[in-house]
PDB file of C-alpha atoms in Angstrom:
ATOM      1  CA  MET A 449     -18.782 204.482 -50.863  1.00  0.00           C
ATOM      2  CA  LEU A 450     -20.888 201.390 -51.471  1.00  0.00           C
ATOM      3  CA  VAL A 451     -23.941 202.053 -53.505  1.00  0.00           C
ATOM      4  CA  LYS A 452     -27.040 199.884 -53.047  1.00  0.00           C
ATOM      5  CA  VAL A 453     -29.221 199.148 -56.020  1.00  0.00           C
ATOM      6  CA  LEU A 454     -32.890 198.127 -55.507  1.00  0.00           C
ATOM      7  CA  HIS A 455     -33.079 195.940 -58.575  1.00  0.00           C
ATOM      8  CA  ASN A 456     -35.362 193.875 -60.782  1.00  0.00           C
ATOM      9  CA  GLY A 457     -33.551 191.633 -63.198  1.00  0.00           C
ATOM     10  CA  ASN A 458     -36.391 191.836 -65.660  1.00  0.00           C
ATOM     11  CA  CYS A 459     -35.987 195.665 -65.897  1.00  0.00           C
ATOM     12  CA  SER A 460     -33.703 196.919 -68.736  1.00  0.00           C
ATOM     13  CA  LYS A 461     -33.275 200.288 -66.989  1.00  0.00           C
ATOM     14  CA  SER A 462     -32.253 198.480 -63.860  1.00  0.00           C
ATOM     15  CA  ASN A 463     -29.721 196.255 -65.730  1.00  0.00           C
ATOM     16  CA  ALA A 464     -28.303 199.336 -67.592  1.00  0.00           C
ATOM     17  CA  VAL A 465     -27.602 201.041 -64.192  1.00  0.00           C
ATOM     18  CA  LEU A 466     -25.732 197.883 -63.004  1.00  0.00           C
ATOM     19  CA  GLU A 467     -23.742 197.840 -66.181  1.00  0.00           C
ATOM     20  CA  TYR A 468     -22.811 201.511 -65.746  1.00  0.00           C
ATOM     21  CA  LEU A 469     -21.758 201.024 -62.152  1.00  0.00           C
ATOM     22  CA  ASP A 470     -19.705 197.924 -63.048  1.00  0.00           C
ATOM     23  CA  GLU A 471     -18.030 199.613 -66.069  1.00  0.00           C
ATOM     24  CA  ASN A 472     -17.099 202.639 -63.958  1.00  0.00           C
ATOM     25  CA  GLY A 473     -15.660 200.656 -61.027  1.00  0.00           C
ATOM     26  CA  VAL A 474     -18.329 201.901 -58.526  1.00  0.00           C
ATOM     27  CA  PRO A 475     -18.697 199.383 -55.787  1.00  0.00           C
ATOM     28  CA  PHE A 476     -22.376 198.295 -55.340  1.00  0.00           C
ATOM     29  CA  GLU A 477     -24.654 195.808 -53.691  1.00  0.00           C
ATOM     30  CA  ILE A 478     -27.663 194.421 -55.493  1.00  0.00           C
ATOM     31  CA  ILE A 479     -30.906 194.081 -53.589  1.00  0.00           C
ATOM     32  CA  ASN A 480     -33.229 192.024 -55.801  1.00  0.00           C
ATOM     33  CA  ILE A 481     -36.603 193.373 -54.692  1.00  0.00           C
ATOM     34  CA  VAL A 482     -38.502 190.527 -56.426  1.00  0.00           C
ATOM     35  CA  GLU A 483     -36.555 187.695 -54.831  1.00  0.00           C
ATOM     36  CA  ASP A 484     -36.127 189.456 -51.570  1.00  0.00           C
ATOM     37  CA  PRO A 485     -39.100 191.915 -51.148  1.00  0.00           C
ATOM     38  CA  LEU A 486     -38.715 195.000 -48.952  1.00  0.00           C
ATOM     39  CA  SER A 487     -40.645 195.140 -45.751  1.00  0.00           C
ATOM     40  CA  GLU A 488     -43.054 197.917 -45.085  1.00  0.00           C
ATOM     41  CA  LEU A 489     -40.387 199.429 -42.696  1.00  0.00           C
ATOM     42  CA  GLU A 490     -37.722 199.103 -45.423  1.00  0.00           C
ATOM     43  CA  ILE A 491     -40.009 200.854 -47.935  1.00  0.00           C
ATOM     44  CA  LYS A 492     -40.579 203.699 -45.471  1.00  0.00           C
ATOM     45  CA  THR A 493     -36.777 203.991 -44.968  1.00  0.00           C
ATOM     46  CA  VAL A 494     -36.303 204.235 -48.720  1.00  0.00           C
ATOM     47  CA  LEU A 495     -38.981 206.806 -48.974  1.00  0.00           C
ATOM     48  CA  LYS A 496     -37.181 208.929 -46.379  1.00  0.00           C
ATOM     49  CA  LYS A 497     -33.918 208.648 -48.247  1.00  0.00           C
ATOM     50  CA  LEU A 498     -35.724 209.583 -51.526  1.00  0.00           C
ATOM     51  CA  ASN A 499     -37.500 212.452 -49.664  1.00  0.00           C
ATOM     52  CA  GLN A 500     -40.663 211.463 -51.569  1.00  0.00           C
ATOM     53  CA  SER A 501     -44.093 210.029 -50.841  1.00  0.00           C
ATOM     54  CA  VAL A 502     -44.942 206.427 -51.728  1.00  0.00           C
ATOM     55  CA  PHE A 503     -46.793 207.702 -54.839  1.00  0.00           C
ATOM     56  CA  HIS A 504     -43.454 208.633 -56.397  1.00  0.00           C
ATOM     57  CA  ILE A 505     -42.231 204.985 -56.509  1.00  0.00           C
ATOM     58  CA  ILE A 506     -45.400 203.261 -57.666  1.00  0.00           C
ATOM     59  CA  ARG A 507     -44.925 201.727 -61.209  1.00  0.00           C
ATOM     60  CA  LYS A 508     -48.140 202.658 -62.946  1.00  0.00           C
ATOM     61  CA  THR A 509     -47.463 201.173 -66.349  1.00  0.00           C
ATOM     62  CA  GLY A 510     -47.453 197.419 -65.634  1.00  0.00           C
ATOM     63  CA  LYS A 511     -50.255 194.947 -66.040  1.00  0.00           C
ATOM     64  CA  LEU A 512     -50.519 194.284 -62.307  1.00  0.00           C
ATOM     65  CA  TYR A 513     -51.147 197.957 -61.587  1.00  0.00           C
ATOM     66  CA  LEU A 514     -53.447 198.574 -64.457  1.00  0.00           C
ATOM     67  CA  GLU A 515     -55.650 195.486 -63.784  1.00  0.00           C
ATOM     68  CA  ASN A 516     -55.745 195.624 -59.953  1.00  0.00           C
ATOM     69  CA  PHE A 517     -54.822 199.074 -58.589  1.00  0.00           C
ATOM     70  CA  ALA A 518     -55.378 201.803 -61.203  1.00  0.00           C
ATOM     71  CA  ASP A 519     -58.930 202.486 -59.973  1.00  0.00           C
ATOM     72  CA  LYS A 520     -58.076 202.285 -56.286  1.00  0.00           C
ATOM     73  CA  ASN A 521     -57.812 205.353 -53.991  1.00  0.00           C
ATOM     74  CA  LEU A 522     -55.478 204.065 -51.381  1.00  0.00           C
ATOM     75  CA  SER A 523     -53.718 205.970 -48.552  1.00  0.00           C
ATOM     76  CA  GLU A 524     -49.954 206.160 -48.257  1.00  0.00           C
ATOM     77  CA  GLU A 525     -49.936 203.423 -45.603  1.00  0.00           C
ATOM     78  CA  GLU A 526     -52.163 201.187 -47.809  1.00  0.00           C
ATOM     79  CA  TRP A 527     -49.815 201.633 -50.736  1.00  0.00           C
ATOM     80  CA  ILE A 528     -46.767 200.778 -48.596  1.00  0.00           C
ATOM     81  CA  LYS A 529     -48.475 197.471 -47.663  1.00  0.00           C
ATOM     82  CA  VAL A 530     -49.350 196.848 -51.352  1.00  0.00           C
ATOM     83  CA  LEU A 531     -45.781 197.475 -52.440  1.00  0.00           C
ATOM     84  CA  ALA A 532     -44.444 195.124 -49.724  1.00  0.00           C
ATOM     85  CA  GLU A 533     -46.769 192.458 -51.022  1.00  0.00           C
ATOM     86  CA  ASN A 534     -46.145 193.244 -54.741  1.00  0.00           C
ATOM     87  CA  PRO A 535     -42.581 194.343 -55.264  1.00  0.00           C
ATOM     88  CA  SER A 536     -42.921 194.457 -58.997  1.00  0.00           C
ATOM     89  CA  LEU A 537     -45.027 197.588 -58.513  1.00  0.00           C
ATOM     90  CA  ILE A 538     -42.007 199.423 -57.233  1.00  0.00           C
ATOM     91  CA  GLN A 539     -40.209 201.804 -59.656  1.00  0.00           C
ATOM     92  CA  ARG A 540     -36.729 200.623 -60.319  1.00  0.00           C
ATOM     93  CA  PRO A 541     -33.913 200.796 -60.006  1.00  0.00           C
ATOM     94  CA  ILE A 542     -33.618 202.839 -56.872  1.00  0.00           C
ATOM     95  CA  ILE A 543     -30.014 203.898 -56.117  1.00  0.00           C
ATOM     96  CA  ILE A 544     -29.086 204.420 -52.418  1.00  0.00           C
ATOM     97  CA  LYS A 545     -25.891 206.170 -51.412  1.00  0.00           C
ATOM     98  CA  GLY A 546     -25.559 206.560 -47.713  1.00  0.00           C
ATOM     99  CA  SER A 547     -28.569 208.564 -46.389  1.00  0.00           C
ATOM    100  CA  VAL A 548     -29.839 209.630 -49.847  1.00  0.00           C
ATOM    101  CA  ALA A 549     -31.551 207.835 -52.688  1.00  0.00           C
ATOM    102  CA  MET A 550     -32.872 208.483 -56.143  1.00  0.00           C
ATOM    103  CA  LEU A 551     -34.796 206.711 -58.910  1.00  0.00           C
ATOM    104  CA  GLY A 552     -32.075 205.372 -61.244  1.00  0.00           C
ATOM    105  CA  ARG A 553     -33.366 206.944 -64.528  1.00  0.00           C
ATOM    106  CA  PRO A 554     -32.588 208.452 -66.694  1.00  0.00           C
ATOM    107  CA  ILE A 555     -28.982 207.161 -66.610  1.00  0.00           C
ATOM    108  CA  GLU A 556     -27.551 210.680 -66.799  1.00  0.00           C
ATOM    109  CA  ASN A 557     -29.110 211.364 -63.409  1.00  0.00           C
ATOM    110  CA  VAL A 558     -27.372 208.281 -62.041  1.00  0.00           C
ATOM    111  CA  LYS A 559     -23.990 209.454 -63.339  1.00  0.00           C
ATOM    112  CA  TYR A 560     -24.484 212.791 -61.582  1.00  0.00           C
ATOM    113  CA  PHE A 561     -25.637 211.201 -58.353  1.00  0.00           C
ATOM    114  CA  ILE A 562     -22.700 208.824 -58.234  1.00  0.00           C
ATOM    115  CA  GLU A 563     -20.183 211.509 -59.005  1.00  0.00           C
ATOM    116  CA  LYS A 564     -21.323 214.052 -56.455  1.00  0.00           C
TER     117      LYS A 564
END
């Protein structure tokens, strides 16, 4: 089954997952979320596959978040809009296999997810 990887090339964890998939012959498609940002609908679809709220995929360690969003109390809908406009705020990688998805770290979880 083709695995989709929501990827940011500047992320070492994301690059490590691609390397793992390649080395293990797992067919995958890269979706570069910085060059080709997800729409609000696509983010909602990913959240359904993750079975998580938007708060689970917000990257809270980066400069953009800390300087512009850390003190904001936004609703789920507002966060989805923010993530669509600022894809670097999305945790990555996100691995999608059919109708389920997971955050791609730690790498041990990816190995289990791919094998099951």
